[in-house]
Amino acid sequence: MVRIPPAPIKKFEDLPLLVKNRVIGLLSNLTPEIRLEYLQNDLPEGELLEQLTGAWLYLKDISTISQSGPTCGLVALQMAMQLIGASLVAVDDILDKAREQGYTKNGEMYSTSYMALLANDLWDSSVVSCVSHFPSASEMVSHLHESTAILIPYDCDRNIEPALRKGHSAHWGIVVGYLLVDTNEKGICTPTRESISQLPINSPNLYLLIAQGKSRYYGLHPYILLEKSNAQLYEAEMSPRKRRPATPTTGSAKRAKQEPPEESDLKSVDPNEFEAYLKKTGSNKYDKATWQRPPIPHGVLQLNSVAIQVFDIETYQENGGNDSYDRTNVKLYGVNRESNSVCVIVTDHFPHFYFQAPNGFGAEHLEQAQRALNNQVSNSARRGGTSATMSQLVADNLIHLKIVEGENLYFYRGSEKKYPFLKVTGTASALSKAKNELRNGVNLMGHGLVNVGTLYEANIDGEVKFMTKTGVVGCGWVEVPIGKGKIVPDAQKLTRCQLEIRVSVKDLIIHDTEGEWLDIAPIRTVSLDIECMGRRGVFPDASEDSVIQIANMVKIEGQSEPFLRVCFVLGTCAPVIGSDIVCCKTERELLEQWAEFIRIVDPDILTGYNILNFDLPYILDRAKVLKLPQVALLGRQKDKASGVRDAVLSSKQMGSRVNKSIDIHGRVIFDVLQVVLRDYKLRSYTLNSVSYHFLTEQKEDVDHTMIPTLQSGDDQTRRRLAVYCMKDAILPLRLLDKLMSVINYMEMARVTGVPLNYLLTRGQQIKILSMILRKCKANRFFVPVIEHQGNDGEGFEGATVIEPHRGFYNEPIATLDFASLYPSIMIAHNLCYSTLIQKPDPTYVKDQDYIQTPSGQFFATRTRRRGLLPEILEDLLATRKRAKNDLKNEKDEFRKMVLNGRQMALKISANSVYGFTGATVGKLPCLEISQSVTAFGRQMIDMTKSEVEKIYIKGARDGKCPINAKVIYGDTDSVMVKFGVKSVKEAMEIGLDAATTVSKIFPAPIKLEFEKVYYPYLLINKKRYAGLYFTKPDKHDKMDCKGLETVRRDNCPLVAKVLGTCLETLLVDRNADAALNFAKKVISGYCIFKNWFLDLLCNRIDISMLIISKELTKAGDI
DNA sequence: TTCCGGTCCTAC
DNA sequence: TCAGGTAGGACCGGAA
Ligand SMILES: Nc1ccn([C@H]2C[C@H](O)[C@@H](COP(=O)(O)OP(=O)(O)OP(=O)(O)O)O2)c(=O)n1
């Protein structure tokens, strides 16, 4: 039984010391008189409100300080938070404005800015629940329902001198109580006794009112509707137009009598009561038909072809039965334009690998070779111990050999001549045996064992192999034309897809991703969140703690809101408008019903927050504990249960990360946490802080300890829990939408060719490899299996960082920067595996046919042979160019951020082509290439520096250069130049000139670009600097900090904040003394930071500003 | 006290 | 089986 907290009956002085101190602390930058008055003098309005509500806080006559209104509001919010146990933060808009206008004025922080910053930081992890904005009070009132708190404009300035009031029409204030708003003749809303009594709802839960009006700085704020933390927020949000029907008063009376359930009762539901409840309330009246996908159109493959966008790919062994051999088929799971789920089974794809034909091998040896290999393979199969007959073994392990022409990808051999290779085809198991046999030697030509040396493409994933050979790309479209393929009747289907088609690879049309095939199919995404019983202080353990709720949101890609909300609840649960609530008698029923729901809804993408490592494994573990095999049948493959494995992905880019790996065949697990972890560097990755960061919306967290209480309460408390649970299920959808993750990932999948799920479960290598394999296929190259050379000593030399001339530059510093340096080097110099020359031999390469790189390697020029890597890079750079163009045309700041992430991801993929060649633990290491790239890079930055310093000497360029230009710093591909000019405009002109001039000494497409001007520029050390960033002459875009504590996440926020403020003072105000003083003051405690700093330490209110967190990558001894 | 290697995170 | 690269600063703790 949950006790709804009563409206607090407290005067300020009766508040807990903590609250009092905090409020005093927060107010301490107001003048002492004001503070005194505020604390001591009751005002008529205050009395009125006190009578009504108990506690009140009225801030009078504080207009003498700037931004007093919002300041009061924040204080009020802070108090509100304490009083109602809720966390309310309404600072975002103030904060935004503060950011817009700058935090400081004459070196001093605006009180508002300070308050907003402070509040933001202190409450970073708190709950914000700003539900809706309303243009008018009356409209807002029409949306009120129980447990709603309101922000209304409340004129707090009426008693102050008109002169003082000038510019301040109202301030924020707070009333703890419930009130109705009224609009007076001046259009100012004031709560009155009458209006209060007329409040159209009768709710004991409504007890917060915060007033806010016009401020001369921030204009008129809209009414903001807030809810306290245990309010039924979700409903208001889901269906703002609908009023909740009045709850019968008998309910609460009955509930009050009910005894709190015993601990042992927590998990079980009384079956009789449950049935009675269902009967009485008519619950569980949802319609499963609404969960289904749309029906398949008539005339499939007769009237219409079937085109699907492919989301998941899987190879599998199909037992051919007695009369046939096993085969490897490929399932392409996808969705057509009608939103049907379709599985296209490609039945005649055979995995294969190659080896170079031994010397003298000809077509006449094929039969002997094939026989010898097949013998050895089936012998080895028999040694493996099996009950199968010999003939069956032979059939199952049939190997086929074929002579094909091609060339090892590595090295240029002087011509385009192709060499004979043997292509080995067979089932996956036969192939792996064949690989072993070939390594040991096979009597291929009838005169003894032949060792064939390197195998080619023998270590490539079946899925990637299929895709690269056929040209299918991740998230690309394939089509089965009319009259081709065979529809599998329902009874014989292997999958739960609506449509299953078996087709030969030669009948499958693979569309290039262009035109109409750029579209995105109407895919279904289910976002889910579970709640578990849990015990105090113990993390839920699947072997003990039951799953009590599973909330699901179903959305179709492209639509903004979910069309289906289904929550599975253990026990009875009051209805939630707009949602299907499925009350379940037992946990078993809950889990099985949910699994069935997933099978009916048949989503293509499963999402949620940390579902990969928590929710899904928990459900599956729980199913195991309870012995519910049906629950594990979540995938589309009928006979395959979903299982959980531990998978560790370690890379230098992302460190070592232990993840679970769950196979839900045919569905992609698109965990938002994984997306955010990969794409954004944040200080905290909780759903709460991520939502706040991107959506300025927070999750409604139920205290974990509350969950069992809510669960073991009644249908109303479980309803409340369901509402929270659903909120947690919808936030991931919102995040995906806002961050455009699905779209961006699809683009990446299409460009690199890998399946969607690889982008979240694997690294950069597979993308590059996929692109290389595609180019190899087109150019008849074979990728050799490189034996992993156990740490072959040294790595290779990287880039140059020019020794910085440290100092503070109170003059414009121009920055020149090569566009995509390493990719352009590789393109310009045609660096590739296939152009690398081991040792130039005059018999096949003339001097003009190759170059020697600064690191001493030789590569054929493009006139002899175009490298594959340069082609890949051109594709990637072209895509990036489009992304950058979209970025340039975008106006919205948030979308800009997202698009920037997109172009950055493409840039990293392009740079990873170089990284791939340097990855010694990779599939295709080639340090010759990576070494040459960095060597060219080093040469180029040196040339750029000397060129700039040579050309732009005093008096050069028609006297535009006042002094000898000096390169004061540079890193890898950039130089920071001091031209000695006075204005940003001049620096830009010379910078632009230098960029075009210096570019000319480098071969295309290498291009030096003028990027920006820093003015002023503070150069602290290598990779550590700050400056005001100018891209247009008149105003700086931002303050740019590189490598400094402000951008590092391994120190506490206090350090970052103080340093940030110092730098701003230094760079924007150019006031070194003030910056220094500020720092000193912070340290000695004599500035506006003092109060909260002391407060922080003395009262231990919130130590979030002092928390240092770092990742632990190496597991030490515990 | 200085040096060095390990760790973390960042700039390219 | 999987895993893009190198350079480098700040900080810490232990050895010299
Ligand atoms: N994650 C990264 C970033 C950079 N580099 C290397 C390759 C880049 O070509 C070079 C320069 O890095 P920049 O950050 O300046 O990026 P680019 O020059 O590639 O792109 P652009 O300057 O066009 O944004 O450093 C890299 O290997 N990996």
XYZ file of N, CA and C (backbone and C1' of nucleotides) and ligand atoms in Angstrom, chain A residues 653 799 817-825 877 880 884 903-904 907-912 914-915 933-934 971-974 1007 1009 1011, chain B residues 11-12, chain C residues 4-6, ligand 1:
162
model
N 39.910 1.886 -30.028
C 38.967 2.988 -30.195
C 37.987 3.037 -29.038
N 52.266 10.683 -36.901
C 52.305 12.036 -37.419
C 53.205 12.938 -36.594
N 44.468 23.680 -42.822
C 44.203 22.293 -42.466
C 43.958 21.498 -43.746
N 44.626 20.369 -43.889
C 44.376 19.539 -45.071
C 43.018 18.847 -44.948
N 42.294 18.832 -46.036
C 40.998 18.141 -46.035
C 41.252 16.638 -46.120
N 40.696 15.899 -45.187
C 40.850 14.436 -45.164
C 42.263 14.023 -45.536
N 43.195 14.384 -44.696
C 44.592 14.222 -45.078
C 44.961 12.794 -45.514
N 44.785 11.840 -44.640
C 45.272 10.496 -44.973
C 44.532 9.887 -46.166
N 43.227 9.987 -46.197
C 42.554 9.467 -47.397
C 43.055 10.135 -48.675
N 43.269 11.467 -48.606
C 43.694 12.123 -49.848
C 45.117 11.740 -50.216
N 45.929 11.448 -49.224
C 47.278 10.959 -49.542
C 47.181 9.620 -50.267
N 34.483 9.423 -49.296
C 34.589 10.881 -49.225
C 33.422 11.549 -49.935
N 30.680 11.452 -47.565
C 30.909 12.432 -46.506
C 30.622 13.840 -47.013
N 28.293 16.492 -45.348
C 28.743 17.829 -44.946
C 27.870 18.903 -45.568
N 28.657 13.011 -40.386
C 29.818 13.211 -41.262
C 31.092 12.778 -40.544
N 31.104 12.926 -39.224
C 32.258 12.484 -38.449
C 32.411 10.971 -38.537
N 33.882 10.190 -41.741
C 35.303 10.555 -41.744
C 36.121 9.488 -41.038
N 35.594 9.009 -39.898
C 36.328 7.985 -39.158
C 36.419 6.707 -39.975
N 35.351 6.386 -40.699
C 35.424 5.202 -41.544
C 36.479 5.377 -42.631
N 36.554 6.568 -43.184
C 37.565 6.818 -44.219
C 38.958 6.716 -43.619
N 39.143 7.327 -42.442
C 40.458 7.239 -41.804
C 40.770 5.810 -41.379
N 39.707 5.025 -41.178
C 39.921 3.646 -40.753
C 40.455 2.783 -41.884
N 42.941 3.686 -43.649
C 44.363 3.750 -43.324
C 44.652 2.924 -42.067
N 43.802 3.110 -41.045
C 44.002 2.388 -39.796
C 43.972 0.876 -40.000
N 51.725 6.341 -45.621
C 50.743 7.406 -45.441
C 51.246 8.416 -44.416
N 51.672 7.897 -43.264
C 52.112 8.844 -42.231
C 53.387 9.558 -42.662
N 49.462 20.236 -35.885
C 49.306 18.851 -35.457
C 48.798 18.014 -36.634
N 49.658 17.125 -37.102
C 49.324 16.145 -38.134
C 49.004 16.747 -39.490
N 47.951 17.532 -39.541
C 47.534 18.032 -40.848
C 47.185 19.510 -40.782
N 47.588 20.157 -39.716
C 47.193 21.556 -39.590
C 48.390 22.407 -39.186
N 44.336 18.822 -50.655
C 43.940 20.221 -50.644
C 44.140 20.791 -49.255
N 43.185 23.598 -46.771
C 42.040 24.491 -46.645
C 42.283 25.510 -45.555
N 40.642 27.171 -42.642
C 39.494 26.698 -41.882
C 38.924 27.751 -40.956
P 40.122 16.855 -27.591
O 41.409 16.673 -28.520
C 42.618 17.310 -28.143
C 43.573 17.298 -29.319
C 42.923 17.642 -30.662
O 43.799 18.511 -31.352
C 43.896 15.457 -30.757
P 43.375 19.181 -32.711
O 44.232 18.391 -33.794
C 43.558 17.503 -34.681
C 44.575 16.529 -35.150
C 44.193 15.845 -36.436
O 44.675 16.591 -37.524
C 44.903 14.250 -34.849
P 37.861 -2.711 -35.029
O 39.286 -2.392 -35.638
C 40.077 -1.341 -35.054
C 41.005 -0.881 -36.123
C 42.142 -0.041 -35.560
O 43.228 -0.870 -35.262
C 41.098 1.097 -37.326
P 44.185 -0.394 -34.034
O 45.044 0.737 -34.749
C 45.859 0.402 -35.843
C 46.573 1.643 -36.310
C 47.373 2.339 -35.218
O 48.710 1.875 -35.244
C 46.017 3.917 -36.382
P 49.616 2.169 -33.940
O 49.976 3.707 -34.111
C 50.818 4.145 -35.176
C 51.114 5.625 -34.984
C 51.960 5.937 -33.756
O 52.849 7.000 -34.090
C 49.913 7.069 -33.582
N 40.057 9.448 -35.804
C 41.079 9.848 -36.572
C 41.298 11.210 -36.806
C 42.366 11.558 -37.608
N 43.184 10.622 -38.146
C 44.300 10.969 -39.036
C 43.821 10.784 -40.452
C 43.382 12.157 -40.851
O 43.408 12.356 -42.239
C 44.398 13.009 -40.138
C 43.895 14.402 -39.881
O 42.804 14.392 -38.996
P 41.652 15.456 -39.023
O 40.943 15.338 -37.702
O 42.131 16.797 -39.379
O 40.610 14.912 -40.090
P 40.662 14.863 -41.671
O 41.797 15.658 -42.202
O 40.639 13.425 -42.070
O 39.260 15.464 -42.071
P 38.811 16.984 -42.154
O 39.966 17.825 -41.748
O 38.376 17.152 -43.551
O 37.654 17.096 -41.192
O 44.632 12.316 -38.896
C 42.935 9.300 -37.899
O 43.656 8.451 -38.365
N 41.886 8.918 -37.113
